[in-house]
N, CA and C atoms as an extended XYZ file, in Angstrom:
498
Properties=species:S:1:pos:R:3:atomname:S:1:resname:S:1:resid:I:1 pbc="F F F"
N         6.083      -23.844        4.367 N   MET     1
C         6.578      -23.022        5.523 CA  MET     1
C         5.081      -23.012        6.279 C   MET     1
N         5.016      -23.534        7.602 N   SER     2
C         3.788      -23.468        8.368 CA  SER     2
C         3.433      -22.189        8.865 C   SER     2
N         2.167      -21.782        8.851 N   ARG     3
C         1.596      -20.290        9.398 CA  ARG     3
C         0.666      -20.609       10.298 C   ARG     3
N         0.721      -19.925       11.471 N   ALA     4
C        -0.317      -19.955       12.573 CA  ALA     4
C        -1.779      -19.595       11.772 C   ALA     4
N        -2.912      -20.107       12.569 N   THR     5
C        -4.034      -19.829       12.039 CA  THR     5
C        -4.602      -18.356       12.484 C   THR     5
N        -3.788      -17.498       12.998 N   THR     6
C        -4.166      -16.236       13.568 CA  THR     6
C        -3.336      -15.365       12.686 C   THR     6
N        -3.974      -14.193       12.467 N   LEU     7
C        -3.483      -13.020       11.689 CA  LEU     7
C        -2.202      -12.657       12.545 C   LEU     7
N        -1.042      -12.066       11.802 N   PRO     8
C         0.083      -11.562       12.561 CA  PRO     8
C        -0.318      -10.186       12.889 C   PRO     8
N         0.157       -9.584       13.764 N   LEU     9
C        -0.266       -8.417       14.555 CA  LEU     9
C        -0.357       -7.389       13.545 C   LEU     9
N         0.539       -7.257       12.565 N   THR    10
C         0.912       -6.117       11.512 CA  THR    10
C         0.106       -6.215       10.462 C   THR    10
N        -0.818       -6.983       10.462 N   VAL    11
C        -1.715       -6.780        9.069 CA  VAL    11
C        -2.403       -5.600        8.995 C   VAL    11
N        -2.222       -4.890        7.654 N   GLY    12
C        -2.705       -3.678        7.503 CA  GLY    12
C        -1.831       -2.630        7.605 C   GLY    12
N        -0.683       -2.504        8.419 N   LYS    13
C         0.194       -1.629        8.808 CA  LYS    13
C         0.788       -0.869        7.277 C   LYS    13
N         1.180       -1.776        6.409 N   TYR    14
C         1.405       -1.408        5.138 CA  TYR    14
C         0.524       -1.444        3.944 C   TYR    14
N        -0.595       -1.734        4.266 N   GLN    15
C        -1.959       -1.748        3.239 CA  GLN    15
C        -2.333       -0.260        2.967 C   GLN    15
N        -2.032        0.089        1.919 N   VAL    16
C        -2.259        1.657        1.437 CA  VAL    16
C        -3.493        1.690        0.522 C   VAL    16
N        -3.701        0.526       -0.091 N   PHE    17
C        -4.865        0.488       -1.001 CA  PHE    17
C        -6.021        0.196       -0.111 C   PHE    17
N        -7.206        0.542       -0.684 N   PRO    18
C        -8.475        0.320       -0.041 CA  PRO    18
C        -8.769       -1.219        0.391 C   PRO    18
N        -9.370       -1.700        1.211 N   SER    19
C        -9.764       -3.106        1.472 CA  SER    19
C       -10.774       -3.756        0.077 C   SER    19
N       -10.556       -4.750        0.067 N   LEU    20
C       -11.361       -5.532       -1.131 CA  LEU    20
C       -12.968       -5.357       -0.663 C   LEU    20
N       -13.792       -5.235       -1.673 N   SER    21
C       -15.132       -5.364       -1.167 CA  SER    21
C       -15.722       -6.793       -0.842 C   SER    21
N       -16.855       -6.897       -0.016 N   LYS    22
C       -17.191       -8.222        0.288 CA  LYS    22
C       -17.424       -9.327       -0.904 C   LYS    22
N       -17.775       -8.960       -1.947 N   VAL    23
C       -17.891       -9.603       -3.133 CA  VAL    23
C       -16.402      -10.238       -3.555 C   VAL    23
N       -15.469       -9.243       -3.575 N   GLU    24
C       -14.256       -9.456       -4.402 CA  GLU    24
C       -13.466      -10.351       -2.997 C   GLU    24
N       -13.757      -10.013       -1.679 N   PHE    25
C       -13.136      -10.954       -0.848 CA  PHE    25
C       -13.486      -12.276       -0.814 C   PHE    25
N       -14.792      -12.610       -1.083 N   GLU    26
C       -15.337      -13.888       -0.959 CA  GLU    26
C       -14.809      -14.499       -2.177 C   GLU    26
N       -14.764      -13.780       -3.410 N   LYS    27
C       -14.169      -14.479       -4.572 CA  LYS    27
C       -12.613      -14.932       -4.402 C   LYS    27
N       -11.854      -14.070       -3.513 N   LEU    28
C       -10.635      -14.418       -3.245 CA  LEU    28
C       -10.548      -15.612       -2.470 C   LEU    28
N       -11.630      -15.895       -1.555 N   LYS    29
C       -11.622      -16.904       -0.464 CA  LYS    29
C       -11.821      -18.090       -1.541 C   LYS    29
N       -12.908      -18.242       -2.164 N   ARG    30
C       -13.034      -19.504       -2.941 CA  ARG    30
C       -11.990      -19.712       -3.848 C   ARG    30
N       -11.215      -18.815       -4.279 N   SER    31
C       -10.043      -19.032       -5.302 CA  SER    31
C        -9.084      -19.873       -4.217 C   SER    31
N        -8.521      -19.370       -3.156 N   ILE    32
C        -7.657      -19.807       -2.357 CA  ILE    32
C        -8.293      -21.233       -1.620 C   ILE    32
N        -9.455      -21.484       -1.502 N   ALA    33
C        -9.965      -22.649       -0.945 CA  ALA    33
C        -9.736      -23.737       -2.063 C   ALA    33
N        -9.994      -23.211       -3.456 N   LYS    34
C        -9.835      -24.294       -4.344 CA  LYS    34
C        -8.108      -24.552       -4.838 C   LYS    34
N        -7.417      -23.359       -4.927 N   SER    35
C        -5.905      -23.378       -5.434 CA  SER    35
C        -4.807      -23.186       -4.568 C   SER    35
N        -5.281      -22.817       -3.212 N   GLY    36
C        -4.150      -22.149       -2.484 CA  GLY    36
C        -3.965      -20.692       -2.663 C   GLY    36
N        -2.989      -20.264       -2.000 N   ILE    37
C        -2.405      -18.911       -2.435 CA  ILE    37
C        -1.401      -18.969       -3.547 C   ILE    37
N        -1.677      -18.508       -4.479 N   VAL    38
C        -1.151      -18.496       -5.988 CA  VAL    38
C         0.090      -17.683       -5.852 C   VAL    38
N        -0.034      -16.390       -5.510 N   VAL    39
C         1.039      -15.201       -5.347 CA  VAL    39
C         1.582      -15.266       -3.976 C   VAL    39
N         2.861      -15.240       -3.984 N   SER    40
C         3.572      -15.388       -2.687 CA  SER    40
C         3.148      -14.059       -1.830 C   SER    40
N         3.187      -14.338       -0.634 N   VAL    41
C         2.978      -13.091        0.511 CA  VAL    41
C         4.375      -12.405        0.693 C   VAL    41
N         4.458      -11.326        0.384 N   VAL    42
C         5.649      -10.519        0.464 CA  VAL    42
C         5.720       -9.865        1.865 C   VAL    42
N         6.894      -10.425        2.814 N   VAL    43
C         7.025       -9.863        4.058 CA  VAL    43
C         8.374       -9.109        4.127 C   VAL    43
N         8.435       -8.280        5.121 N   ASP    44
C         9.761       -7.687        5.444 CA  ASP    44
C        10.681       -8.605        6.211 C   ASP    44
N        11.870       -8.053        6.542 N   GLN    45
C        12.715       -8.747        7.591 CA  GLN    45
C        12.169       -8.905        8.985 C   GLN    45
N        11.353       -8.372        9.302 N   ASN    46
C        10.633       -8.429       10.445 CA  ASN    46
C         9.180       -9.140       10.546 C   ASN    46
N         9.076       -9.865        9.451 N   ASP    47
C         7.763      -10.756        9.071 CA  ASP    47
C         6.310       -9.853        8.984 C   ASP    47
N         6.726       -8.591        8.812 N   ASP    48
C         5.504       -7.667        8.800 CA  ASP    48
C         5.124       -7.830        7.207 C   ASP    48
N         3.712       -7.827        6.913 N   ILE    49
C         3.208       -8.253        5.601 CA  ILE    49
C         3.198       -6.895        4.941 C   ILE    49
N         3.799       -6.794        3.642 N   ILE    50
C         4.047       -5.519        2.772 CA  ILE    50
C         3.053       -5.885        1.805 C   ILE    50
N         2.722       -7.091        1.087 N   ASP    51
C         1.633       -7.260        0.317 CA  ASP    51
C         1.227       -8.624        0.523 C   ASP    51
N        -0.230       -8.747        0.405 N   GLY    52
C        -0.814       -9.947        0.778 CA  GLY    52
C        -1.811      -10.131        1.897 C   GLY    52
N        -2.163       -8.869        2.399 N   HIS    53
C        -2.994       -8.874        3.586 CA  HIS    53
C        -4.242       -9.537        3.453 C   HIS    53
N        -4.936       -9.306        2.287 N   HIS    54
C        -6.101      -10.058        2.029 CA  HIS    54
C        -5.954      -11.603        1.989 C   HIS    54
N        -5.070      -11.881        1.334 N   ARG    55
C        -4.700      -13.247        0.977 CA  ARG    55
C        -4.548      -14.016        2.159 C   ARG    55
N        -3.658      -13.395        3.201 N   VAL    56
C        -3.590      -13.974        4.556 CA  VAL    56
C        -4.638      -14.190        5.416 C   VAL    56
N        -5.606      -12.961        5.283 N   ARG    57
C        -6.828      -12.825        6.315 CA  ARG    57
C        -7.998      -14.022        5.520 C   ARG    57
N        -7.938      -14.139        4.256 N   ALA    58
C        -8.710      -15.277        3.677 CA  ALA    58
C        -8.198      -16.723        3.886 C   ALA    58
N        -6.862      -16.778        3.910 N   TRP    59
C        -6.385      -18.259        4.387 CA  TRP    59
C        -6.674      -18.510        5.798 C   TRP    59
N        -6.506      -17.341        6.652 N   ASN    60
C        -6.814      -17.771        8.079 CA  ASN    60
C        -8.095      -18.034        8.334 C   ASN    60
N        -9.051      -17.235        7.691 N   GLU    61
C       -10.522      -17.598        7.790 CA  GLU    61
C       -10.848      -18.997        7.191 C   GLU    61
N       -10.424      -19.223        6.230 N   LEU    62
C       -10.669      -20.689        5.569 CA  LEU    62
C       -10.125      -21.750        6.785 C   LEU    62
N        -8.843      -21.578        7.304 N   ARG    63
C        -8.345      -22.539        8.076 CA  ARG    63
C        -9.305      -22.681        9.170 C   ARG    63
N        -9.725      -21.521        9.867 N   ALA    64
C       -10.271      -21.228       11.112 CA  ALA    64
C       -11.829      -22.065       10.855 C   ALA    64
N       -12.049      -22.063        9.649 N   GLY    65
C       -13.523      -22.785        9.417 CA  GLY    65
C       -13.362      -24.144        8.883 C   GLY    65
N       -11.994      -24.636        9.072 N   GLY    66
C       -11.809      -26.212        8.887 CA  GLY    66
C       -11.567      -26.536        7.487 C   GLY    66
N       -11.263      -25.574        6.567 N   VAL    67
C       -10.886      -25.945        5.158 CA  VAL    67
C        -9.443      -26.263        5.031 C   VAL    67
N        -9.047      -27.271        4.546 N   LYS    68
C        -7.752      -27.674        4.274 CA  LYS    68
C        -6.924      -26.868        3.317 C   LYS    68
N        -6.475      -25.812        3.650 N   VAL    69
C        -5.682      -25.281        2.516 CA  VAL    69
C        -4.239      -25.338        2.541 C   VAL    69
N        -3.295      -25.497        1.763 N   PRO    70
C        -2.013      -25.595        1.968 CA  PRO    70
C        -1.180      -24.425        2.439 C   PRO    70
N        -0.226      -24.676        2.916 N   ASP    71
C         0.651      -23.393        3.585 CA  ASP    71
C         1.070      -22.573        2.552 C   ASP    71
N         1.128      -21.362        2.581 N   TYR    72
C         1.509      -20.194        1.666 CA  TYR    72
C         3.086      -19.971        1.828 C   TYR    72
N         3.496      -19.610        0.376 N   LYS    73
C         4.909      -19.096        0.391 CA  LYS    73
C         4.881      -17.712        0.562 C   LYS    73
N         5.817      -17.513        1.380 N   ARG    74
C         6.395      -15.927        1.747 CA  ARG    74
C         7.729      -15.638        0.813 C   ARG    74
N         7.655      -14.512        0.471 N   SER    75
C         8.967      -13.867       -0.106 CA  SER    75
C         9.442      -12.939        0.859 C   SER    75
N        10.708      -13.072        1.220 N   ILE    76
C        11.183      -11.986        2.464 CA  ILE    76
C        11.971      -11.105        1.616 C   ILE    76
N        11.521       -9.696        1.857 N   ARG    77
C        12.462       -8.594        1.321 CA  ARG    77
C        13.216       -7.712        2.491 C   ARG    77
N        14.194       -7.172        1.980 N   HIS    78
C        14.675       -6.386        3.225 CA  HIS    78
C        14.480       -4.900        2.632 C   HIS    78
N        14.172       -4.112        3.630 N   PHE    79
C        14.022       -2.536        3.522 CA  PHE    79
C        14.655       -1.836        4.425 C   PHE    79
N        14.969       -0.649        4.108 N   ASN    80
C        15.765        0.291        4.990 CA  ASN    80
C        14.703        1.066        5.756 C   ASN    80
N        13.400        1.324        5.354 N   ASP    81
C        12.659        2.355        6.070 CA  ASP    81
C        11.246        1.915        5.521 C   ASP    81
N        10.300        2.691        6.265 N   ASP    82
C         8.723        2.368        5.843 CA  ASP    82
C         8.312        3.042        4.502 C   ASP    82
N         9.286        3.956        4.107 N   ASP    83
C         8.793        4.428        2.622 CA  ASP    83
C         9.124        3.456        1.655 C   ASP    83
N        10.481        2.774        1.874 N   GLU    84
C        10.721        1.596        0.989 CA  GLU    84
C         9.403        0.519        1.020 C   GLU    84
N         9.100        0.370        2.127 N   ARG    85
C         7.881       -0.539        2.229 CA  ARG    85
C         6.527       -0.208        1.468 C   ARG    85
N         6.338        0.995        1.545 N   ILE    86
C         5.129        1.712        1.041 CA  ILE    86
C         5.296        1.504       -0.604 C   ILE    86
N         6.456        2.051       -0.821 N   GLU    87
C         6.739        2.023       -2.362 CA  GLU    87
C         6.525        0.488       -2.979 C   GLU    87
N         7.145       -0.421       -2.087 N   MET    88
C         6.698       -1.824       -2.585 CA  MET    88
C         5.477       -2.060       -2.764 C   MET    88
N         4.724       -2.040       -1.711 N   ALA    89
C         3.314       -2.306       -1.519 CA  ALA    89
C         2.468       -1.551       -2.639 C   ALA    89
N         3.079       -0.414       -3.297 N   ILE    90
C         2.213        0.295       -4.457 CA  ILE    90
C         2.560       -0.394       -5.541 C   ILE    90
N         3.922       -0.650       -5.639 N   ILE    91
C         4.358       -1.404       -7.004 CA  ILE    91
C         3.566       -2.760       -7.287 C   ILE    91
N         3.389       -3.423       -6.140 N   LEU    92
C         3.076       -4.857       -6.276 CA  LEU    92
C         1.604       -4.932       -6.474 C   LEU    92
N         0.712       -3.787       -5.762 N   ASN    93
C        -0.571       -3.769       -5.728 CA  ASN    93
C        -1.219       -3.268       -7.157 C   ASN    93
N        -0.278       -2.285       -7.692 N   GLU    94
C        -0.820       -1.764       -8.939 CA  GLU    94
C        -0.694       -2.593      -10.106 C   GLU    94
N         0.137       -3.772       -9.859 N   ARG    95
C         0.374       -4.982      -10.973 CA  ARG    95
C        -1.047       -5.593      -11.024 C   ARG    95
N        -1.860       -5.715       -9.923 N   ARG    96
C        -2.789       -6.753       -9.687 CA  ARG    96
C        -4.078       -5.934       -9.801 C   ARG    96
N        -4.126       -4.755       -9.256 N   ARG    97
C        -5.409       -4.017       -8.987 CA  ARG    97
C        -5.436       -2.629       -9.659 C   ARG    97
N        -6.394       -2.566      -10.494 N   HIS    98
C        -6.672       -1.333      -11.316 CA  HIS    98
C        -7.437       -0.278      -10.547 C   HIS    98
N        -6.748        0.909      -10.238 N   LEU    99
C        -7.312        1.929       -9.650 CA  LEU    99
C        -8.455        2.578      -10.122 C   LEU    99
N        -9.570        2.693       -9.768 N   ASP   100
C       -10.584        3.422      -10.130 CA  ASP   100
C       -10.322        5.022       -9.496 C   ASP   100
N       -11.126        5.928       -9.924 N   PRO   101
C       -10.568        7.050       -9.400 CA  PRO   101
C       -11.047        7.306       -7.898 C   PRO   101
N       -12.046        6.776       -7.291 N   ASN   102
C       -12.060        6.634       -5.840 CA  ASN   102
C       -10.930        6.015       -5.148 C   ASN   102
N       -10.451        4.971       -5.555 N   MET   103
C        -9.378        4.114       -5.056 CA  MET   103
C        -7.994        4.978       -5.223 C   MET   103
N        -7.801        5.566       -6.313 N   ARG   104
C        -6.774        6.454       -6.463 CA  ARG   104
C        -6.730        7.574       -5.411 C   ARG   104
N        -7.765        8.088       -5.300 N   LYS   105
C        -7.993        9.415       -4.424 CA  LYS   105
C        -7.665        8.731       -2.913 C   LYS   105
N        -8.102        7.645       -2.520 N   SER   106
C        -8.002        6.941       -1.265 CA  SER   106
C        -6.393        6.969       -1.138 C   SER   106
N        -5.711        6.241       -1.956 N   VAL   107
C        -4.307        6.041       -2.085 CA  VAL   107
C        -3.574        7.343       -1.768 C   VAL   107
N        -3.657        8.472       -2.590 N   ALA   108
C        -3.223        9.612       -2.765 CA  ALA   108
C        -3.102       10.364       -1.493 C   ALA   108
N        -4.392       10.222       -0.964 N   ARG   109
C        -4.728       10.863        0.448 CA  ARG   109
C        -3.754       10.240        1.579 C   ARG   109
N        -3.764        8.973        1.420 N   GLN   110
C        -2.878        8.302        2.543 CA  GLN   110
C        -1.707        8.702        2.512 C   GLN   110
N        -1.154        8.728        0.994 N   LEU   111
C         0.371        8.966        0.847 CA  LEU   111
C         0.855       10.538        1.328 C   LEU   111
N        -0.119       11.346        1.113 N   ARG   112
C        -0.185       12.709        1.483 CA  ARG   112
C         0.159       12.846        2.960 C   ARG   112
N        -1.006       12.139        3.692 N   LYS   113
C        -0.650       12.063        4.979 CA  LYS   113
C         0.672       11.611        5.680 C   LYS   113
N         1.425       10.786        4.742 N   ARG   114
C         2.742       10.303        5.170 CA  ARG   114
C         3.675       11.311        4.923 C   ARG   114
N         3.241       12.608        4.288 N   GLU   115
C         3.914       13.749        3.721 CA  GLU   115
C         4.668       13.336        2.639 C   GLU   115
N         4.385       12.692        1.456 N   TRP   116
C         4.774       12.503        0.249 CA  TRP   116
C         4.455       13.635       -0.559 C   TRP   116
N         5.322       14.079       -1.493 N   SER   117
C         5.064       15.203       -2.265 CA  SER   117
C         4.017       14.981       -3.273 C   SER   117
N         3.490       15.863       -3.947 N   VAL   118
C         2.545       15.802       -4.971 CA  VAL   118
C         3.199       15.146       -6.185 C   VAL   118
N         4.384       15.710       -6.532 N   ARG   119
C         5.000       14.926       -7.491 CA  ARG   119
C         5.324       13.684       -7.406 C   ARG   119
N         5.787       13.264       -6.185 N   ARG   120
C         6.145       11.845       -5.855 CA  ARG   120
C         4.860       10.932       -5.886 C   ARG   120
N         3.700       11.389       -5.389 N   ILE   121
C         2.666       10.665       -5.728 CA  ILE   121
C         2.228       10.333       -6.910 C   ILE   121
N         2.290       11.434       -7.699 N   ALA   122
C         1.818       11.380       -9.034 CA  ALA   122
C         2.683       10.464       -9.655 C   ALA   122
N         3.862       10.393       -9.609 N   GLU   123
C         4.859        9.424      -10.403 CA  GLU   123
C         4.523        8.048       -9.792 C   GLU   123
N         4.588        7.889       -8.541 N   GLU   124
C         4.062        6.437       -7.986 CA  GLU   124
C         2.783        5.869       -8.613 C   GLU   124
N         1.875        6.787       -8.780 N   LEU   125
C         0.462        6.282       -9.434 CA  LEU   125
C         0.321        6.507      -10.770 C   LEU   125
N         1.468        6.952      -11.533 N   ASP   126
C         1.255        7.058      -12.902 CA  ASP   126
C         0.236        8.078      -13.528 C   ASP   126
N         0.000        9.264      -12.657 N   VAL   127
C        -0.910       10.019      -13.332 CA  VAL   127
C        -0.315       11.466      -13.125 C   VAL   127
N        -1.091       12.466      -13.739 N   GLY   128
C        -0.538       13.841      -13.623 CA  GLY   128
C        -0.597       14.392      -12.174 C   GLY   128
N         0.295       15.260      -11.836 N   SER   129
C         0.152       16.116      -10.895 CA  SER   129
C        -1.115       16.887      -10.304 C   SER   129
N        -1.504       17.456      -11.427 N   SER   130
C        -2.861       18.153      -11.246 CA  SER   130
C        -3.857       17.212      -10.805 C   SER   130
N        -3.949       15.950      -11.269 N   THR   131
C        -5.013       14.887      -10.686 CA  THR   131
C        -4.604       14.541       -9.381 C   THR   131
N        -3.621       14.349       -8.981 N   ILE   132
C        -3.241       14.174       -7.549 CA  ILE   132
C        -3.609       15.318       -6.860 C   ILE   132
N        -3.336       16.766       -7.207 N   GLN   133
C        -3.775       17.849       -6.298 CA  GLN   133
C        -5.205       17.982       -5.982 C   GLN   133
N        -5.998       17.433       -7.193 N   ARG   134
C        -7.413       17.286       -7.050 CA  ARG   134
C        -7.722       16.282       -5.933 C   ARG   134
N        -7.134       15.065       -5.959 N   ASP   135
C        -7.419       13.995       -5.169 CA  ASP   135
C        -7.142       14.374       -3.544 C   ASP   135
N        -5.950       15.167       -3.399 N   ILE   136
C        -5.765       15.274       -2.309 CA  ILE   136
C        -6.361       16.555       -1.491 C   ILE   136
N        -7.063       17.442       -2.204 N   SER   137
C        -7.674       18.571       -1.766 CA  SER   137
C        -8.555       18.314       -0.697 C   SER   137
N        -8.440       18.815        0.280 N   GLY   138
C        -9.484       18.561        1.631 CA  GLY   138
C        -8.669       17.449        2.266 C   GLY   138
N        -7.727       17.169        2.310 N   VAL   139
C        -7.206       16.067        3.185 CA  VAL   139
C        -7.351       16.441        4.532 C   VAL   139
N        -8.198       15.483        5.516 N   PRO   140
C        -8.263       16.165        6.823 CA  PRO   140
C        -7.286       16.719        7.614 C   PRO   140
N        -5.942       16.098        7.555 N   SER   141
C        -5.073       16.496        8.391 CA  SER   141
C        -4.467       18.050        7.789 C   SER   141
N        -4.949       18.432        6.716 N   GLY   142
C        -4.403       19.530        5.960 CA  GLY   142
C        -3.049       19.348        5.394 C   GLY   142
N        -2.607       20.279        4.733 N   THR   143
C        -1.459       20.180        3.916 CA  THR   143
C        -0.166       20.353        4.859 C   THR   143
N         0.851       19.320        4.827 N   PRO   144
C         1.815       19.406        5.721 CA  PRO   144
C         3.014       20.634        5.344 C   PRO   144
N         3.627       21.181        6.362 N   ASP   145
C         4.445       22.127        5.822 CA  ASP   145
C         5.777       21.867        5.115 C   ASP   145
N         6.006       20.377        5.433 N   LYS   146
C         6.892       19.940        4.734 CA  LYS   146
C         6.810       18.752        3.865 C   LYS   146
N         7.472       18.325        2.875 N   VAL   147
C         7.082       16.997        2.165 CA  VAL   147
C         8.424       16.407        1.860 C   VAL   147
N         8.144       15.023        1.552 N   ILE   148
C         9.312       14.221        1.399 CA  ILE   148
C         9.233       14.024       -0.108 C   ILE   148
N        10.209       14.065       -0.996 N   GLY   149
C        10.341       13.875       -2.357 CA  GLY   149
C        10.743       12.519       -2.595 C   GLY   149
N        10.856       12.204       -4.110 N   ARG   150
C        11.361       10.904       -4.446 CA  ARG   150
C        12.605       10.608       -4.055 C   ARG   150
N        13.375       11.754       -3.835 N   ASP   151
C        14.978       11.768       -3.327 CA  ASP   151
C        14.986       11.332       -1.858 C   ASP   151
N        13.710       11.310       -1.296 N   ASN   152
C        13.837       11.069        0.162 CA  ASN   152
C        14.325       12.349        0.900 C   ASN   152
N        14.409       13.416        0.144 N   LYS   153
C        14.929       14.683        0.864 CA  LYS   153
C        13.489       15.608        1.331 C   LYS   153
N        13.721       16.575        2.180 N   THR   154
C        12.513       17.271        2.686 CA  THR   154
C        12.542       18.412        2.040 C   THR   154
N        11.313       18.793        1.694 N   TYR   155
C        11.193       20.216        1.043 CA  TYR   155
C        10.007       21.050        1.664 C   TYR   155
N        10.031       22.400        1.466 N   ALA   156
C         8.808       22.986        1.872 CA  ALA   156
C         7.650       22.593        0.967 C   ALA   156
N         6.477       22.461        1.510 N   ALA   157
C         5.214       21.958        0.787 CA  ALA   157
C         4.747       23.066       -0.298 C   ALA   157
N         5.108       24.235        0.107 N   PHE   158
C         4.728       25.477       -0.898 CA  PHE   158
C         5.891       26.270       -1.167 C   PHE   158
N         6.160       26.647       -2.272 N   LYS   159
C         7.175       27.831       -2.720 CA  LYS   159
C         6.564       29.228       -2.377 C   LYS   159
N         7.532       29.835       -1.681 N   ARG   160
C         6.966       31.032       -1.298 CA  ARG   160
C         7.643       32.019       -2.306 C   ARG   160
N         6.652       33.004       -2.909 N   PHE   161
C         7.156       33.668       -4.106 CA  PHE   161
C         7.084       35.169       -3.430 C   PHE   161
N         8.184       36.006       -3.551 N   GLU   162
C         8.216       37.435       -2.996 CA  GLU   162
C         8.082       38.081       -4.557 C   GLU   162
N         7.494       39.125       -4.396 N   VAL   163
C         7.614       40.112       -5.464 CA  VAL   163
C         8.012       41.401       -4.944 C   VAL   163
N         8.925       41.869       -5.455 N   SER   164
C         9.448       43.064       -5.066 CA  SER   164
C         9.417       44.294       -6.341 C   SER   164
N         9.102       45.503       -6.009 N   ALA   165
C         9.058       46.521       -7.037 CA  ALA   165
C        10.088       47.662       -6.714 C   ALA   165
N        10.837       47.883       -7.701 N   SER   166
C        11.906       48.640       -7.515 CA  SER   166
C        11.572       49.841       -8.131 C   SER   166
């Protein structure tokens, strides 16, 4: 499938994980120059990139620099909403990239800004809720009043306890 040598407008829209370092990105480019894109780029039904932002960027840079790299394969997935897209991006990235504590913190904060519950983030990143609570403390936008749970229902971010003395 032929791809244009310019990046799609949606690059990064569903990229929750931190960008590759310069060294990692150059290593990826060398690999793509040698073998092409080995892992298919996952796009949604609107051709928005869900997984493969760095691969497409490297591919485009190589093509723009005159390197003959083969066209890359795309895997088209259908999603009902952005939460499904984000969940898929997390699943696919976790399989390839190991999160160090700083990367996990960055991902947790991005998901919290999307109003995900602490429990939901912890389950997606496969760590304890207390770890996520520490990771998201001090999120610049503050803690939302409502959060979205794994069941996609909206809940109050904090349970209010009332104590009464009779």
